[in-house]
CSV table of C-alpha atoms and ligand atoms in Angstrom, one decimal:
chain,number,residue,atom,x,y,z
U,1,UNK,CA,159.1,46.4,254.0
U,2,UNK,CA,159.9,49.5,252.0
U,3,UNK,CA,156.7,51.4,251.1
U,4,UNK,CA,158.0,54.9,250.2
U,5,UNK,CA,160.7,56.2,247.9
U,6,UNK,CA,162.0,59.8,248.2
U,7,UNK,CA,163.9,61.3,245.4
U,8,UNK,CA,166.3,64.2,245.4
U,9,UNK,CA,165.9,66.2,242.2
U,10,UNK,CA,169.2,67.8,241.0
U,11,UNK,CA,171.7,65.0,240.3
U,12,UNK,CA,169.2,62.2,240.8
U,13,UNK,CA,166.3,62.7,238.4
U,14,UNK,CA,168.0,65.3,236.2
U,15,UNK,CA,171.1,67.4,236.0
U,16,UNK,CA,170.0,71.0,236.8
U,17,UNK,CA,173.5,71.4,238.4
U,18,UNK,CA,174.8,72.8,235.1
U,19,UNK,CA,172.1,75.5,235.0
U,20,UNK,CA,172.7,76.4,238.6
U,21,UNK,CA,176.4,76.6,237.9
U,22,UNK,CA,175.9,79.0,234.9
U,23,UNK,CA,173.6,81.2,236.8
U,24,UNK,CA,176.0,81.5,239.8
U,25,UNK,CA,178.9,82.1,237.4
U,26,UNK,CA,177.0,84.9,235.7
U,27,UNK,CA,176.2,86.5,239.1
U,28,UNK,CA,179.8,86.0,240.4
U,29,UNK,CA,181.2,87.6,237.2
U,30,UNK,CA,178.9,90.6,237.6
U,31,UNK,CA,180.0,91.0,241.2
U,32,UNK,CA,183.7,90.4,240.6
U,33,UNK,CA,183.6,87.4,242.9
U,34,UNK,CA,186.0,84.5,242.2
U,35,UNK,CA,184.1,81.4,241.1
U,36,UNK,CA,184.6,78.5,238.8
U,37,UNK,CA,183.3,74.9,238.1
U,38,UNK,CA,185.4,73.5,240.9
U,39,UNK,CA,184.0,75.9,243.4
U,40,UNK,CA,180.6,75.0,242.2
U,41,UNK,CA,181.1,71.4,243.3
U,42,UNK,CA,180.8,72.6,246.9
U,43,UNK,CA,177.2,73.9,246.2
U,44,UNK,CA,175.8,70.5,245.3
U,45,UNK,CA,172.5,70.0,247.1
U,46,UNK,CA,172.7,73.0,249.3
U,47,UNK,CA,170.2,75.8,249.5
U,48,UNK,CA,170.3,79.1,247.5
U,49,UNK,CA,171.3,81.2,250.5
U,50,UNK,CA,173.9,78.8,251.7
U,51,UNK,CA,175.3,78.6,248.2
U,52,UNK,CA,175.7,82.4,248.0
U,53,UNK,CA,177.3,82.5,251.5
U,54,UNK,CA,180.0,80.1,250.2
U,55,UNK,CA,180.6,82.3,247.1
U,56,UNK,CA,180.9,85.5,249.0
U,57,UNK,CA,183.1,83.9,251.7
U,58,UNK,CA,184.2,86.5,254.3
U,59,UNK,CA,183.2,89.6,252.2
U,60,UNK,CA,180.6,91.7,253.9
U,61,UNK,CA,177.2,92.5,252.3
U,62,UNK,CA,174.0,93.9,253.6
U,63,UNK,CA,170.9,91.7,253.8
U,64,UNK,CA,169.4,93.8,251.0
U,65,UNK,CA,172.4,93.1,248.8
U,66,UNK,CA,172.3,89.4,249.6
U,67,UNK,CA,168.6,89.2,248.7
U,68,UNK,CA,169.2,91.1,245.5
U,69,UNK,CA,172.0,88.7,244.5
U,70,UNK,CA,169.9,85.7,245.3
U,71,UNK,CA,167.1,87.1,243.2
U,72,UNK,CA,169.3,87.8,240.2
U,73,UNK,CA,170.8,84.3,240.3
U,74,UNK,CA,167.4,82.8,240.5
U,75,UNK,CA,166.1,84.8,237.6
U,76,UNK,CA,169.0,83.6,235.4
U,77,UNK,CA,168.3,80.0,236.6
U,78,UNK,CA,164.5,80.2,236.0
U,79,UNK,CA,165.1,81.6,232.5
U,80,UNK,CA,167.5,78.7,231.7
U,81,UNK,CA,165.2,75.9,232.9
U,82,UNK,CA,162.5,77.0,230.5
U,83,UNK,CA,164.0,74.6,227.9
U,84,UNK,CA,163.9,71.5,230.1
U,85,UNK,CA,162.1,68.6,228.5
U,86,UNK,CA,161.7,64.8,229.1
U,87,UNK,CA,165.1,64.3,227.3
U,88,UNK,CA,166.7,65.8,230.3
U,89,UNK,CA,165.8,62.9,232.5
U,90,UNK,CA,169.0,61.0,233.7
U,91,UNK,CA,169.5,57.5,232.3
U,92,UNK,CA,167.2,54.9,233.8
U,93,UNK,CA,165.0,57.3,235.6
U,94,UNK,CA,161.8,56.8,233.7
U,95,UNK,CA,162.0,53.0,233.7
U,96,UNK,CA,162.6,53.0,237.4
U,97,UNK,CA,159.7,55.4,238.1
U,98,UNK,CA,157.4,53.1,236.1
U,99,UNK,CA,158.7,50.0,237.9
U,100,UNK,CA,158.1,51.3,241.4
U,101,UNK,CA,154.7,52.7,240.5
U,102,UNK,CA,153.8,49.2,239.2
U,103,UNK,CA,155.1,47.7,242.5
U,104,UNK,CA,152.7,50.0,244.4
U,105,UNK,CA,155.4,52.0,246.1
U,106,UNK,CA,154.6,55.6,247.0
U,107,UNK,CA,156.9,58.4,245.9
U,108,UNK,CA,157.9,61.8,247.1
U,109,UNK,CA,160.3,64.5,245.9
U,110,UNK,CA,162.7,65.8,248.5
U,111,UNK,CA,164.5,68.7,246.8
U,112,UNK,CA,166.1,71.8,248.3
U,113,UNK,CA,165.0,73.8,245.3
U,114,UNK,CA,162.2,76.3,245.3
U,115,UNK,CA,161.9,75.6,241.5
U,116,UNK,CA,161.4,71.9,241.8
U,117,UNK,CA,157.7,71.8,240.8
U,118,UNK,CA,158.1,73.4,237.4
U,119,UNK,CA,161.1,71.2,236.7
U,120,UNK,CA,159.2,68.0,237.5
U,121,UNK,CA,156.4,69.2,235.2
U,122,UNK,CA,158.8,70.0,232.3
U,123,UNK,CA,160.5,66.6,232.8
U,124,UNK,CA,157.0,65.1,232.2
U,125,UNK,CA,157.1,62.9,235.4
U,126,UNK,CA,154.5,64.7,237.6
U,127,UNK,CA,152.2,61.6,237.3
U,128,UNK,CA,154.9,59.4,239.0
U,129,UNK,CA,155.5,61.7,242.0
U,130,UNK,CA,152.8,61.5,244.7
U,131,UNK,CA,154.1,64.3,247.0
U,132,UNK,CA,156.4,67.2,246.4
U,133,UNK,CA,158.7,68.3,249.1
U,134,UNK,CA,160.8,71.3,248.0
U,135,UNK,CA,162.5,74.4,249.1
U,136,UNK,CA,159.2,75.8,250.3
U,137,UNK,CA,158.2,72.8,252.5
U,138,UNK,CA,160.4,73.1,255.6
U,139,UNK,CA,162.6,75.7,257.3
U,140,UNK,CA,165.8,73.7,258.0
U,141,UNK,CA,167.7,72.6,254.9
U,142,UNK,CA,169.6,69.3,254.4
U,143,UNK,CA,171.6,67.9,256.3
U,144,UNK,CA,168.6,68.3,258.7
U,145,UNK,CA,166.2,65.4,258.3
U,146,UNK,CA,163.1,67.8,258.1
U,147,UNK,CA,162.5,67.7,254.3
U,148,UNK,CA,162.6,63.9,254.1
U,149,UNK,CA,160.4,63.5,257.2
U,150,UNK,CA,158.0,65.9,255.6
U,151,UNK,CA,157.8,63.6,252.6
U,152,UNK,CA,157.3,60.5,254.7
U,153,UNK,CA,154.6,62.2,256.7
U,154,UNK,CA,152.7,63.4,253.6
U,155,UNK,CA,152.9,60.0,252.1
U,156,UNK,CA,151.7,58.4,255.4
U,157,UNK,CA,154.7,56.1,255.5
U,158,UNK,CA,156.9,55.3,258.5
U,159,UNK,CA,160.4,56.9,258.0
U,160,UNK,CA,161.9,53.5,258.6
U,161,UNK,CA,160.0,52.2,255.6
U,162,UNK,CA,161.3,54.9,253.3
U,163,UNK,CA,164.4,54.9,251.0
U,164,UNK,CA,166.0,58.2,249.9
U,165,UNK,CA,167.9,58.5,246.6
U,166,UNK,CA,170.6,61.3,246.8
U,167,UNK,CA,173.7,62.5,245.0
U,168,UNK,CA,174.9,64.9,247.7
U,169,UNK,CA,176.7,64.2,251.0
U,170,UNK,CA,174.4,66.5,252.9
U,171,UNK,CA,171.4,64.6,251.5
U,172,UNK,CA,172.7,61.2,252.6
U,173,UNK,CA,173.3,62.7,256.1
U,174,UNK,CA,169.7,64.0,256.1
U,175,UNK,CA,168.3,60.6,255.1
U,176,UNK,CA,170.3,58.8,257.8
U,177,UNK,CA,169.2,61.4,260.4
U,178,UNK,CA,165.6,60.8,259.4
U,179,UNK,CA,166.1,57.0,260.1
U,180,UNK,CA,165.6,56.1,256.4
U,181,UNK,CA,167.4,53.9,254.0
U,182,UNK,CA,169.8,55.7,251.8
U,183,UNK,CA,170.9,55.0,248.2
U,184,UNK,CA,173.8,57.2,247.1
U,185,UNK,CA,174.2,58.0,243.4
U,186,UNK,CA,177.8,59.0,242.5
U,187,UNK,CA,181.3,58.5,243.7
U,188,UNK,CA,181.9,56.7,247.0
U,189,UNK,CA,184.0,59.7,248.2
U,190,UNK,CA,180.8,61.8,248.1
U,191,UNK,CA,178.0,59.3,248.9
U,192,UNK,CA,179.8,56.5,250.6
U,193,UNK,CA,177.8,56.8,253.8
U,194,UNK,CA,174.7,55.5,252.1
U,195,UNK,CA,173.6,51.9,252.6
U,196,UNK,CA,173.9,51.2,248.8
U,197,UNK,CA,176.0,53.2,246.3
U,198,UNK,CA,175.2,53.2,242.6
U,199,UNK,CA,176.7,55.1,239.7
U,200,UNK,CA,173.2,55.8,238.2
U,201,UNK,CA,169.7,54.5,238.0
U,202,UNK,CA,170.4,52.8,234.6
U,203,UNK,CA,169.4,49.1,234.7
U,204,UNK,CA,168.5,49.3,238.3
U,205,UNK,CA,165.6,47.1,239.3
U,206,UNK,CA,163.4,47.6,242.3
U,207,UNK,CA,163.2,44.0,243.3
U,208,UNK,CA,167.1,43.7,243.4
U,209,UNK,CA,167.6,46.9,245.2
U,210,UNK,CA,165.0,46.2,247.8
U,211,UNK,CA,166.7,42.9,248.5
U,212,UNK,CA,170.1,44.6,248.9
U,213,UNK,CA,168.8,47.2,251.3
U,214,UNK,CA,167.0,44.9,253.6
U,215,UNK,CA,169.5,42.2,254.1
Y,1,LIG,P1,166.8,76.9,244.2
Y,1,LIG,P2,168.4,69.3,245.0
Y,1,LIG,C1,169.4,71.8,244.9
Y,1,LIG,O1,168.6,70.8,244.4
Y,1,LIG,C2,170.6,72.1,244.0
Y,1,LIG,O2,171.4,71.0,244.0
Y,1,LIG,C3,171.4,73.3,244.6
Y,1,LIG,O3,172.5,73.5,243.7
Y,1,LIG,C4,170.5,74.5,244.7
Y,1,LIG,O4,171.2,75.6,245.3
Y,1,LIG,C5,169.3,74.1,245.6
Y,1,LIG,O5,168.6,73.0,245.0
Y,1,LIG,C6,168.3,75.3,245.7
Y,1,LIG,O6,167.7,75.6,244.5
Y,1,LIG,O7,167.8,78.1,244.1
Y,1,LIG,O8,166.2,76.6,242.8
Y,1,LIG,O9,165.8,77.0,245.3
Y,1,LIG,O10,169.7,68.6,244.7
Y,1,LIG,O11,168.1,69.5,246.5
Y,1,LIG,O12,167.3,68.8,244.2
Y,2,LIG,MG1,171.0,66.7,244.5
């Protein structure tokens, strides 16, 4: 039976993607690097460094310049998330969190972001998340299974009894590599490898979903 739920953050509980996008765009403009909303799609769910590598492409920078650019982008991002509030929760999230808590299911966050903790607090959902796995928790980013395995281990739940909610292809891959159930949120073209694909958490009920996953 499923005993643990692991949530990705950006694209699942809230849409910080827009803030990440604006911060990267500002950095790219300052550096004269080509970047736009479409290019930003390829950054969904991937780490800060991997994102910058995609933006700089085959241009050559020193490690010091790379670190400086990552730091600047992060500063723009951190400034912009200051305004996050519970109204930034995606549709259905709060009801779903309440429902699974009621059902006695344990919950973990499995986000690539090093800023996940303050975002969870600003969203007002810290009381619904038992364990935080974030960009500080493990070395290897998604699609490696490490972050989700960290969450399961901290929860004390067998990976096979965990379900991951993800909006990124790399996240679904990571969940499957961890031997967990995967629920994809978004278009089939992106998250079609998941066991169940949903458009959002709106009107999703734990009892139904659990049945769908285990049959
Ligand atoms: P940070 P998730 C990811 O969050 C974002 O989708 C991705 O755009 C970002 O680069 C990554 O976190 C790292 O974030 O720069 O704050 O450490 O989807 O894994 O919750
Ligand atoms: Mg995500």
